């Protein structure tokens, strides 16, 4: 569980086995935010504050463009 960075409500989530950031949806405010695994913990970002390297959508775009080369 982690507090939603928008409304503060405790939100449950599951992290993948790798270190890829994931989107989480808050059940109370219905907003989407990002959780990223760190070496010993995790961090949360609002969509507005997340660096591109922590945004799952940006990572997918980068992966697709590198496949085309």
PDB file of C-alpha atoms in Angstrom:
ATOM      1  CA  UNK A   1       0.000   0.000   0.000  1.00  0.00           C
ATOM      2  CA  UNK A   2       1.117   3.531  -0.705  1.00  0.00           C
ATOM      3  CA  UNK A   3      -0.582   6.907  -0.423  1.00  0.00           C
ATOM      4  CA  UNK A   4      -1.946   8.278  -3.685  1.00  0.00           C
ATOM      5  CA  UNK A   5       0.136  11.371  -4.559  1.00  0.00           C
ATOM      6  CA  UNK A   6      -3.077  13.189  -5.559  1.00  0.00           C
ATOM      7  CA  UNK A   7      -5.543  12.500  -2.724  1.00  0.00           C
ATOM      8  CA  UNK A   8      -3.456  10.702  -0.075  1.00  0.00           C
ATOM      9  CA  UNK A   9      -5.700   7.620   0.075  1.00  0.00           C
ATOM     10  CA  UNK A  10      -3.901   4.319   0.689  1.00  0.00           C
ATOM     11  CA  UNK A  11      -3.724   2.488  -2.645  1.00  0.00           C
ATOM     12  CA  UNK A  12      -2.682  -1.113  -3.202  1.00  0.00           C
ATOM     13  CA  UNK A  13      -0.359  -2.062  -6.039  1.00  0.00           C
ATOM     14  CA  UNK A  14       1.865  -4.834  -7.357  1.00  0.00           C
ATOM     15  CA  UNK A  15       5.324  -4.230  -8.748  1.00  0.00           C
ATOM     16  CA  UNK A  16       6.649  -6.339 -11.615  1.00  0.00           C
ATOM     17  CA  UNK A  17       9.702  -8.529 -11.079  1.00  0.00           C
ATOM     18  CA  UNK A  18      11.836  -6.132 -13.083  1.00  0.00           C
ATOM     19  CA  UNK A  19      12.466  -2.470 -12.307  1.00  0.00           C
ATOM     20  CA  UNK A  20      10.041  -1.125 -14.912  1.00  0.00           C
ATOM     21  CA  UNK A  21       7.781   1.659 -13.647  1.00  0.00           C
ATOM     22  CA  UNK A  22       4.039   0.934 -13.708  1.00  0.00           C
ATOM     23  CA  UNK A  23       0.801   2.887 -13.675  1.00  0.00           C
ATOM     24  CA  UNK A  24      -1.476   2.557 -10.642  1.00  0.00           C
ATOM     25  CA  UNK A  25      -5.091   3.770 -10.458  1.00  0.00           C
ATOM     26  CA  UNK A  26      -6.425   5.242  -7.217  1.00  0.00           C
ATOM     27  CA  UNK A  27      -9.848   3.821  -6.339  1.00  0.00           C
ATOM     28  CA  UNK A  28     -10.900   7.010  -4.503  1.00  0.00           C
ATOM     29  CA  UNK A  29      -9.930   9.889  -6.820  1.00  0.00           C
ATOM     30  CA  UNK A  30      -9.690   7.691  -9.961  1.00  0.00           C
ATOM     31  CA  UNK A  31      -6.408   9.294 -11.009  1.00  0.00           C
ATOM     32  CA  UNK A  32      -3.498   7.408 -12.504  1.00  0.00           C
ATOM     33  CA  UNK A  33      -0.006   7.735 -11.033  1.00  0.00           C
ATOM     34  CA  UNK A  34       3.360   6.033 -11.466  1.00  0.00           C
ATOM     35  CA  UNK A  35       5.232   3.725  -9.105  1.00  0.00           C
ATOM     36  CA  UNK A  36       8.862   2.865  -9.755  1.00  0.00           C
ATOM     37  CA  UNK A  37      10.870   0.215  -7.913  1.00  0.00           C
ATOM     38  CA  UNK A  38      14.147   1.306  -6.342  1.00  0.00           C
ATOM     39  CA  UNK A  39      16.884  -0.978  -5.023  1.00  0.00           C
ATOM     40  CA  UNK A  40      15.324  -1.213  -1.535  1.00  0.00           C
ATOM     41  CA  UNK A  41      12.012   0.642  -1.812  1.00  0.00           C
ATOM     42  CA  UNK A  42       9.819   2.376  -4.388  1.00  0.00           C
ATOM     43  CA  UNK A  43       8.815   5.917  -5.271  1.00  0.00           C
ATOM     44  CA  UNK A  44       5.614   7.439  -6.595  1.00  0.00           C
ATOM     45  CA  UNK A  45       5.123  10.217  -9.121  1.00  0.00           C
ATOM     46  CA  UNK A  46       2.144  12.167 -10.343  1.00  0.00           C
ATOM     47  CA  UNK A  47       1.902  12.049 -14.127  1.00  0.00           C
ATOM     48  CA  UNK A  48       2.832  15.730 -14.234  1.00  0.00           C
ATOM     49  CA  UNK A  49       5.972  15.344 -12.095  1.00  0.00           C
ATOM     50  CA  UNK A  50       7.382  12.080 -13.453  1.00  0.00           C
ATOM     51  CA  UNK A  51      10.611  12.271 -15.435  1.00  0.00           C
ATOM     52  CA  UNK A  52      10.377  10.707 -18.905  1.00  0.00           C
ATOM     53  CA  UNK A  53      12.591   7.828 -17.743  1.00  0.00           C
ATOM     54  CA  UNK A  54       9.925   6.896 -15.168  1.00  0.00           C
ATOM     55  CA  UNK A  55       6.902   7.198 -17.470  1.00  0.00           C
ATOM     56  CA  UNK A  56       5.819   3.770 -18.806  1.00  0.00           C
ATOM     57  CA  UNK A  57       4.322   5.399 -21.934  1.00  0.00           C
ATOM     58  CA  UNK A  58       7.616   7.148 -22.774  1.00  0.00           C
ATOM     59  CA  UNK A  59       9.585   3.954 -22.196  1.00  0.00           C
ATOM     60  CA  UNK A  60       7.323   2.039 -24.626  1.00  0.00           C
ATOM     61  CA  UNK A  61       7.791   4.729 -27.292  1.00  0.00           C
ATOM     62  CA  UNK A  62      11.585   4.623 -26.844  1.00  0.00           C
ATOM     63  CA  UNK A  63      11.582   0.814 -27.081  1.00  0.00           C
ATOM     64  CA  UNK A  64       9.503   0.885 -30.273  1.00  0.00           C
ATOM     65  CA  UNK A  65      11.717   3.499 -31.933  1.00  0.00           C
ATOM     66  CA  UNK A  66      14.908   1.574 -31.090  1.00  0.00           C
ATOM     67  CA  UNK A  67      13.391  -1.578 -32.646  1.00  0.00           C
ATOM     68  CA  UNK A  68      12.950   0.267 -35.947  1.00  0.00           C
ATOM     69  CA  UNK A  69      16.632   1.150 -36.265  1.00  0.00           C
TER      70      UNK A  69
END
